[in-house]
Coordinates of C-alpha atoms in Angstrom, one line a residue:
M281 CA 7.9 83.4 32.0
S282 CA 9.8 80.1 31.7
H283 CA 8.4 76.9 33.0
L284 CA 9.9 75.3 36.1
D285 CA 12.6 72.9 35.2
P286 CA 12.7 70.1 37.6
Y287 CA 16.3 69.3 36.7
S288 CA 17.6 72.8 37.0
G289 CA 17.8 74.1 40.6
T290 CA 20.2 76.0 42.6
E291 CA 23.0 73.6 42.0
P292 CA 26.0 74.8 39.9
R293 CA 26.1 73.9 36.2
G294 CA 28.8 72.6 33.9
W295 CA 32.2 71.7 35.3
E296 CA 31.2 73.2 38.7
R297 CA 28.6 70.5 39.3
S298 CA 29.5 67.9 41.9
D299 CA 29.8 64.2 41.2
R300 CA 26.6 63.3 42.9
P301 CA 23.5 63.2 40.7
P302 CA 20.8 65.8 41.4
A303 CA 18.1 64.9 43.7
L304 CA 14.7 64.1 42.1
P305 CA 11.8 66.4 43.0
W306 CA 9.5 63.5 43.8
P307 CA 9.9 60.9 46.5
E308 CA 11.9 58.1 45.1
R309 CA 10.6 55.3 47.4
E310 CA 7.0 55.8 46.2
V311 CA 7.8 55.8 42.6
E312 CA 10.6 53.2 42.5
P313 CA 10.1 50.9 45.4
W314 CA 12.2 48.2 43.7
S315 CA 15.5 50.2 44.0
P316 CA 16.3 50.6 47.7
R317 CA 19.4 52.5 48.7
Q318 CA 21.9 50.0 50.0
S319 CA 25.5 50.0 50.4
G320 CA 28.0 47.4 51.6
P321 CA 30.3 44.7 50.4
D322 CA 27.9 43.6 47.6
L323 CA 28.6 46.7 45.6
S324 CA 30.4 45.9 42.3
A325 CA 33.9 47.2 42.3
G326 CA 34.3 47.2 38.5
P327 CA 33.6 50.2 36.2
Q328 CA 30.0 50.9 35.4
A329 CA 28.4 52.6 32.5
P330 CA 27.6 56.4 32.9
L331 CA 24.1 57.4 33.7
R332 CA 21.9 58.2 30.8
P333 CA 21.2 61.9 30.6
P334 CA 17.6 62.9 31.0
V335 CA 15.5 63.7 27.9
R336 CA 14.3 67.2 27.3
R337 CA 10.6 67.8 27.6
H338 CA 8.7 69.4 24.8
D339 CA 7.7 72.4 26.9
E340 CA 11.1 73.1 28.3
P341 CA 12.6 76.5 27.3
N342 CA 16.0 77.0 25.8
G343 CA 18.8 77.6 28.1
G344 CA 18.3 74.5 30.2
P345 CA 20.9 72.0 31.2
Y346 CA 20.7 70.4 27.7
D347 CA 21.8 73.4 25.8
E348 CA 25.3 73.7 27.2
P349 CA 28.1 72.4 25.1
V350 CA 29.4 68.9 25.6
G351 CA 32.9 70.1 26.1
D352 CA 31.8 72.5 28.8
R353 CA 29.9 69.8 30.7
F354 CA 32.2 66.8 30.4
G355 CA 35.4 68.5 29.5
A356 CA 36.4 68.9 25.8
D357 CA 40.0 67.7 26.4
R358 CA 39.3 65.1 29.0
P359 CA 40.0 61.4 28.0
L360 CA 37.2 58.9 27.7
G361 CA 38.3 57.0 30.7
D362 CA 37.8 60.1 32.9
L363 CA 34.2 60.4 31.7
V364 CA 33.3 56.9 33.0
R365 CA 32.8 57.1 36.7
P366 CA 31.7 54.5 39.2
L367 CA 28.1 54.5 40.4
P368 CA 27.5 56.0 43.8
D369 CA 26.6 53.9 46.8
D370 CA 22.9 54.7 46.4
A371 CA 22.6 53.6 42.8
P372 CA 19.7 51.3 41.9
T373 CA 22.0 48.3 41.1
S374 CA 24.2 48.7 44.1
H375 CA 22.6 45.8 46.0
L376 CA 23.3 43.2 43.2
A377 CA 26.4 40.9 43.5
P378 CA 28.9 40.9 40.7
V379 CA 28.6 38.1 38.2
R380 CA 31.6 35.8 38.0
D381 CA 32.4 33.3 35.3
D382 CA 31.8 30.3 37.4
D383 CA 28.3 31.6 38.4
A384 CA 27.0 31.9 34.8
P385 CA 23.7 30.1 34.2
A386 CA 25.4 27.8 31.6
A387 CA 28.5 27.1 33.6
H388 CA 27.2 23.6 34.7
L389 CA 26.6 22.4 31.1
T390 CA 29.3 20.3 29.4
P391 CA 30.7 21.8 26.2
V392 CA 29.4 20.4 23.0
R393 CA 31.9 18.4 21.0
D394 CA 31.8 17.7 17.3
D395 CA 30.9 14.1 17.8
D396 CA 27.9 15.1 20.0
Q397 CA 26.1 16.9 17.2
P398 CA 22.5 15.8 16.5
T399 CA 23.4 14.7 12.9
A400 CA 26.6 12.8 13.8
Q401 CA 24.8 9.5 13.5
F402 CA 23.7 10.1 9.9
A403 CA 25.9 8.8 7.0
P404 CA 27.1 11.4 4.6
V405 CA 25.3 11.6 1.2
R406 CA 27.5 10.5 -1.7
D407 CA 27.2 11.6 -5.3
D408 CA 26.3 8.1 -6.5
D409 CA 23.1 8.1 -4.3
G410 CA 21.3 10.3 -6.7
F411 CA 22.0 13.7 -5.1
R412 CA 24.8 15.8 -6.6
S413 CA 26.0 18.9 -4.7
S414 CA 26.6 22.1 -6.6
F415 CA 29.5 23.0 -4.4
P416 CA 32.8 21.0 -4.0
S417 CA 33.1 19.2 -0.8
P418 CA 36.1 20.3 1.2
V419 CA 36.6 16.9 2.9
A420 CA 36.3 13.6 1.1
E421 CA 34.0 11.4 3.1
P422 CA 35.0 7.7 3.3
E423 CA 33.0 5.1 1.5
P424 CA 30.7 3.4 4.1
A425 CA 31.0 -0.3 4.5
P426 CA 28.2 -2.5 3.1
P427 CA 25.6 -3.4 5.7
T428 CA 25.8 -6.8 7.2
G429 CA 23.2 -9.1 8.7
R430 CA 19.6 -9.5 7.7
R431 CA 18.4 -7.0 5.1
F432 CA 15.0 -5.4 5.7
R433 CA 12.3 -6.0 3.2
G434 CA 12.1 -3.5 0.4
R435 CA 13.6 -2.7 -3.0
R436 CA 17.3 -2.6 -3.4
R437 CA 19.4 -0.8 -6.1
A438 CA 20.9 -3.1 -8.6
S439 CA 24.6 -2.6 -9.5
A440 CA 27.5 -4.6 -10.9
A441 CA 28.1 -6.3 -7.6
R442 CA 24.4 -6.8 -6.9
P443 CA 22.5 -7.7 -10.1
A444 CA 18.7 -7.2 -10.2
T445 CA 16.6 -10.1 -9.0
P446 CA 15.4 -12.1 -12.1
L447 CA 11.7 -12.2 -12.4
P448 CA 10.0 -15.5 -13.5
A449 CA 9.6 -15.6 -17.3
T450 CA 6.1 -15.0 -18.6
G451 CA 4.7 -15.6 -22.0
R452 CA 2.6 -13.3 -24.1
A453 CA -0.5 -14.5 -22.4
G454 CA 0.8 -13.2 -19.1
R455 CA 1.5 -16.6 -17.5
N456 CA 4.6 -18.4 -16.4
L457 CA 4.7 -20.8 -19.3
P458 CA 7.1 -23.5 -17.9
A459 CA 5.1 -23.7 -14.6
A460 CA 1.8 -23.8 -16.5
I461 CA 3.0 -26.7 -18.7
G462 CA 4.2 -28.6 -15.7
V463 CA 1.0 -28.1 -13.7
G464 CA -1.1 -29.0 -16.8
L465 CA 0.7 -32.3 -17.2
G466 CA 0.3 -33.1 -13.5
L467 CA -3.5 -32.4 -13.7
G468 CA -3.8 -34.5 -16.8
A469 CA -2.0 -37.4 -15.1
L470 CA -4.2 -37.0 -11.9
V471 CA -7.3 -37.4 -14.1
L472 CA -6.3 -40.0 -16.6
V473 CA -4.5 -42.5 -14.3
P474 CA -7.6 -43.3 -12.1
L475 CA -9.8 -43.0 -15.1
F476 CA -8.2 -45.9 -16.9
F477 CA -6.9 -48.0 -13.9
F478 CA -9.3 -47.4 -11.0
L479 CA -12.6 -45.8 -12.0
P480 CA -13.9 -45.1 -8.4
G481 CA -10.7 -43.1 -7.9
F482 CA -11.8 -40.8 -10.7
L483 CA -15.0 -40.2 -8.8
A484 CA -13.0 -39.2 -5.7
V485 CA -10.8 -36.9 -7.8
L486 CA -13.9 -35.3 -9.4
A487 CA -15.6 -34.8 -6.0
A488 CA -12.4 -33.1 -4.6
A489 CA -12.1 -30.9 -7.6
I490 CA -15.8 -29.8 -7.3
G491 CA -15.2 -29.1 -3.6
V492 CA -12.2 -26.9 -4.3
G493 CA -14.1 -25.1 -7.1
I494 CA -17.0 -24.3 -4.6
W495 CA -14.5 -23.0 -2.1
E496 CA -12.8 -20.7 -4.6
M497 CA -16.1 -19.4 -5.9
T498 CA -17.5 -18.7 -2.4
R499 CA -14.3 -16.9 -1.5
A500 CA -14.4 -14.8 -4.7
V501 CA -18.0 -13.7 -4.5
R502 CA -17.5 -12.4 -0.9
R503 CA -15.7 -9.5 -2.5
S504 CA -19.1 -8.3 -3.8
G505 CA -20.6 -8.3 -0.3
A506 CA -22.4 -11.6 -0.6
H507 CA -21.8 -14.4 2.0
P508 CA -23.2 -17.7 0.7
P509 CA -22.8 -20.5 3.3
L510 CA -19.9 -22.7 2.5
L511 CA -20.7 -25.9 4.4
P512 CA -24.1 -26.7 2.8
L513 CA -22.7 -25.9 -0.6
L514 CA -19.8 -28.3 -0.1
A515 CA -22.1 -31.1 1.2
G516 CA -24.6 -30.5 -1.5
G517 CA -21.9 -30.5 -4.2
V518 CA -20.5 -33.8 -3.2
L519 CA -24.1 -35.2 -2.9
T520 CA -24.9 -34.0 -6.4
I521 CA -21.8 -35.7 -7.9
G522 CA -22.6 -38.9 -6.2
L523 CA -26.2 -38.9 -7.3
A524 CA -25.2 -38.2 -10.9
W525 CA -22.7 -41.1 -10.8
F526 CA -25.1 -43.7 -9.5
A527 CA -28.5 -42.6 -10.8
G528 CA -28.1 -40.4 -13.9
P529 CA -29.7 -37.2 -15.0
D530 CA -32.8 -37.2 -12.8
A531 CA -30.7 -37.7 -9.7
L532 CA -28.5 -34.8 -10.9
S533 CA -31.5 -32.5 -10.9
L534 CA -32.5 -33.8 -7.5
G535 CA -29.0 -33.1 -6.1
L536 CA -29.2 -29.5 -7.4
L537 CA -32.6 -29.0 -5.7
V538 CA -31.4 -30.4 -2.4
T539 CA -28.3 -28.2 -2.5
V540 CA -30.3 -25.0 -3.0
L541 CA -32.9 -25.8 -0.4
G542 CA -30.3 -26.9 2.1
T543 CA -28.4 -23.6 1.6
M544 CA -31.6 -21.6 2.1
I545 CA -32.4 -23.3 5.4
W546 CA -28.9 -22.9 6.6
R547 CA -28.9 -19.3 5.7
L548 CA -32.1 -18.6 7.7
G549 CA -30.1 -18.9 10.9
D550 CA -28.1 -15.7 10.1
G551 CA -31.2 -13.5 9.9
P552 CA -33.0 -11.6 7.1
A553 CA -30.2 -9.1 6.4
G554 CA -28.8 -9.8 2.9
F555 CA -30.8 -13.1 2.5
Q556 CA -31.8 -12.6 -1.1
R557 CA -28.3 -11.6 -2.1
D558 CA -26.6 -14.6 -0.4
I559 CA -29.1 -17.1 -1.8
T560 CA -28.7 -15.8 -5.3
A561 CA -24.9 -16.2 -5.0
A562 CA -25.3 -19.7 -3.5
T563 CA -27.6 -20.7 -6.4
L564 CA -25.2 -19.5 -9.0
I565 CA -22.4 -21.5 -7.3
A566 CA -24.5 -24.6 -7.1
V567 CA -25.5 -24.5 -10.7
Y568 CA -22.1 -23.4 -12.1
V569 CA -19.9 -25.9 -10.2
P570 CA -21.5 -29.1 -9.0
F571 CA -24.5 -29.3 -11.4
L572 CA -22.3 -28.8 -14.6
G573 CA -19.6 -31.0 -13.1
G574 CA -22.2 -33.8 -12.6
F575 CA -22.2 -34.4 -16.4
A576 CA -18.6 -35.5 -16.1
A577 CA -19.7 -38.0 -13.6
M578 CA -22.4 -39.3 -15.9
L579 CA -19.9 -39.5 -18.8
A580 CA -17.6 -41.6 -16.7
A581 CA -20.4 -43.8 -15.4
A582 CA -21.5 -44.9 -18.9
P583 CA -21.2 -48.7 -19.0
G584 CA -18.4 -50.1 -21.1
D585 CA -16.9 -46.9 -22.6
G586 CA -17.3 -44.3 -19.9
H587 CA -13.6 -43.6 -19.6
L588 CA -13.4 -43.1 -23.4
R589 CA -16.2 -40.6 -23.4
V590 CA -14.4 -38.6 -20.7
L591 CA -11.1 -38.9 -22.7
V592 CA -12.5 -37.5 -26.0
T593 CA -14.1 -34.6 -24.1
V594 CA -10.9 -33.7 -22.2
V595 CA -8.8 -34.0 -25.3
G596 CA -11.3 -31.8 -27.3
V597 CA -11.0 -29.1 -24.5
V598 CA -7.2 -29.3 -24.4
L599 CA -7.0 -29.1 -28.2
S600 CA -9.3 -26.0 -28.2
D601 CA -7.2 -24.2 -25.6
T602 CA -3.9 -25.1 -27.2
G603 CA -5.0 -24.2 -30.8
G604 CA -6.5 -20.9 -29.5
Y605 CA -3.3 -20.0 -27.7
A606 CA -1.0 -20.8 -30.6
A607 CA -3.2 -18.9 -33.2
G608 CA -3.8 -16.0 -30.8
V609 CA -0.2 -15.4 -30.1
S610 CA 0.9 -15.8 -33.7
F611 CA -1.9 -14.1 -35.6
G612 CA -4.3 -12.4 -33.1
K613 CA -5.1 -8.9 -34.1
H614 CA -8.9 -8.6 -33.8
P615 CA -10.3 -8.7 -30.2
M616 CA -13.2 -11.1 -29.7
A617 CA -14.6 -9.6 -26.5
P618 CA -12.4 -6.7 -25.4
R619 CA -14.6 -5.6 -22.5
I620 CA -14.6 -9.2 -21.1
S621 CA -11.3 -10.8 -22.1
P622 CA -9.0 -8.4 -24.1
K623 CA -6.5 -11.1 -25.0
K624 CA -9.0 -13.3 -26.8
S625 CA -9.1 -12.7 -30.6
W626 CA -11.1 -14.0 -33.5
E627 CA -8.0 -15.5 -34.9
G628 CA -7.5 -17.4 -31.7
F629 CA -11.1 -18.6 -31.8
A630 CA -10.6 -19.9 -35.3
G631 CA -7.5 -21.8 -34.1
S632 CA -9.5 -23.3 -31.2
V633 CA -12.3 -24.5 -33.5
T634 CA -9.9 -25.9 -36.1
A635 CA -7.7 -27.8 -33.7
A636 CA -10.6 -29.3 -31.8
A637 CA -12.5 -30.2 -35.0
V638 CA -9.5 -32.0 -36.6
G639 CA -8.5 -33.8 -33.4
S640 CA -12.0 -34.9 -32.4
A641 CA -12.7 -36.1 -35.9
L642 CA -9.7 -38.4 -35.8
L643 CA -10.2 -39.5 -32.2
L644 CA -13.9 -40.3 -32.5
W645 CA -13.3 -42.2 -35.7
L646 CA -10.6 -44.3 -34.0
L647 CA -12.4 -44.9 -30.7
F648 CA -16.1 -45.0 -31.6
D649 CA -16.0 -45.6 -35.3
V650 CA -17.9 -42.4 -35.9
A651 CA -17.7 -40.7 -39.3
P652 CA -15.1 -38.0 -39.4
W653 CA -17.6 -35.2 -40.2
W654 CA -19.6 -36.1 -37.1
G655 CA -16.4 -36.1 -35.2
A656 CA -15.6 -32.6 -36.6
V657 CA -19.1 -31.4 -35.5
F658 CA -18.4 -32.7 -32.0
G659 CA -15.1 -30.9 -31.9
V660 CA -16.6 -27.6 -33.1
A661 CA -19.4 -27.8 -30.5
V662 CA -17.1 -28.7 -27.7
S663 CA -14.7 -25.9 -28.6
G664 CA -17.4 -23.4 -28.8
A665 CA -18.7 -24.4 -25.4
A666 CA -15.2 -24.3 -23.9
V667 CA -14.7 -20.7 -25.2
L668 CA -18.1 -19.6 -23.9
G669 CA -17.2 -21.1 -20.5
D670 CA -13.9 -19.2 -20.5
L671 CA -15.6 -16.0 -21.4
A672 CA -18.3 -16.6 -18.7
E673 CA -15.7 -16.9 -16.0
S674 CA -13.7 -14.0 -17.3
M675 CA -16.9 -11.9 -17.0
I676 CA -17.5 -13.1 -13.4
K677 CA -13.9 -12.3 -12.4
R678 CA -14.0 -8.9 -14.1
D679 CA -17.3 -8.2 -12.2
L680 CA -15.7 -9.2 -8.9
G681 CA -12.5 -7.4 -9.6
V682 CA -10.1 -10.4 -9.4
K683 CA -7.5 -11.6 -11.8
D684 CA -7.6 -15.3 -10.7
M685 CA -9.9 -17.2 -8.5
S686 CA -7.0 -18.1 -6.3
T687 CA -3.3 -18.9 -6.4
L688 CA -3.5 -22.6 -5.9
L689 CA -1.9 -23.6 -9.2
P690 CA 1.3 -21.9 -10.2
G691 CA 1.0 -20.5 -13.8
H692 CA -2.8 -21.2 -13.9
G693 CA -4.2 -19.3 -10.9
G694 CA -7.0 -21.2 -9.3
L695 CA -8.5 -24.6 -10.1
M696 CA -11.6 -22.8 -11.4
D697 CA -9.4 -21.1 -14.0
R698 CA -8.9 -24.5 -15.5
L699 CA -12.3 -25.9 -14.9
D700 CA -14.1 -23.0 -16.5
S701 CA -13.8 -24.5 -20.0
V702 CA -14.4 -28.1 -18.9
L703 CA -17.6 -27.3 -17.0
F704 CA -19.3 -25.9 -20.1
A705 CA -17.9 -28.6 -22.4
V706 CA -19.0 -31.7 -20.5
P707 CA -22.8 -31.1 -20.8
T708 CA -22.3 -30.5 -24.6
A709 CA -20.2 -33.6 -24.9
Y710 CA -22.7 -35.7 -22.9
L711 CA -25.6 -34.7 -25.1
L712 CA -23.7 -35.1 -28.4
L713 CA -22.2 -38.5 -27.5
A714 CA -25.7 -39.7 -26.3
I715 CA -26.9 -39.1 -29.8
L716 CA -23.9 -39.9 -32.0
V717 CA -22.5 -43.1 -30.4
P718 CA -25.8 -45.0 -30.0
V719 CA -27.0 -44.0 -33.6
V720 CA -23.7 -45.2 -35.2
G721 CA -23.3 -48.2 -32.9

């Protein structure tokens, strides 16, 4: 017994079927409440697609409405236009209004032109900009005009029309040699002119130099986390120089003690956090800059020949630096202290000692009537102290992670980069001259 076919009833089959679709066996309103039967002027008058034939069920027997030939059902010789029929009035889409071109959702949008593209404002990429296309360009882009007005900060590409910006010339020592020579001559004049023509002016220059050195050292050690107080160090440094000038070695030690104690008392106001670290840094600065600089004040304060004592000391340091630079650049191959100062060599140290010994022997013999060999000893000692002072500051800067103490002097860095050799040389010169000159005289 065949199953009941809901689509096969008593209606005729094949070409004898009417144009109306067969009625469904279930109530349509309960199953499809969204497709009410309406008719009226909203029905589309254009041709509609034919209804999709129902799908055979898996339990439907053969001989149903799906087994008949297509030609018998739709007409084998009928044209395709006759097979497309308009939907009846009770079709599910009969209540929808036809869509016109002016009612399209995008009809209110303006058409997109070529100049409205998102990338229209970008300049085309040329072959000389470093990107070369593997495909030939169908349209040759015009060469863009060079930009006018203020150029933004940054690197620019050098070309024949725009040559590269020349960098300042530097020597093998990594310094701007012309600027270094000019600044060195200016510093020498600033020291020697008041030294020979107005001695109290030299005291003012020395106090100012010590103050700048204290400021540079305080600024540099803050990179390590220490914060030594600047004001008590400046006041104590100037006081130390003045006491050494007027009262000698005992007053110099007193000035150092007052500077350290005053710094400790000042630092108590900031609380106990980091107190030991800050006081250690402040003591280092007080000993390194104003205490050692106080020996230069005592050299200049010597009665009668103080200016000459300062002169031979400064000349010995200058000869040491100049001879070391010349010998190191020309013959330097063996590093002296590569972990502290890689550019210093033993050949440069030999040149420093030789130049200072020869120059000091001649200068002390002419100015103080000292035997040349004693003058050579003085030059060797001053040169050795100057090199040690340079290495000491290089070690401090390497520990702090700085190249120069500041950028105050073009070609030299900071003032402490020039005082490092002098600060170690003046105590040595003071002690040696206190022995040599009185004995010979």
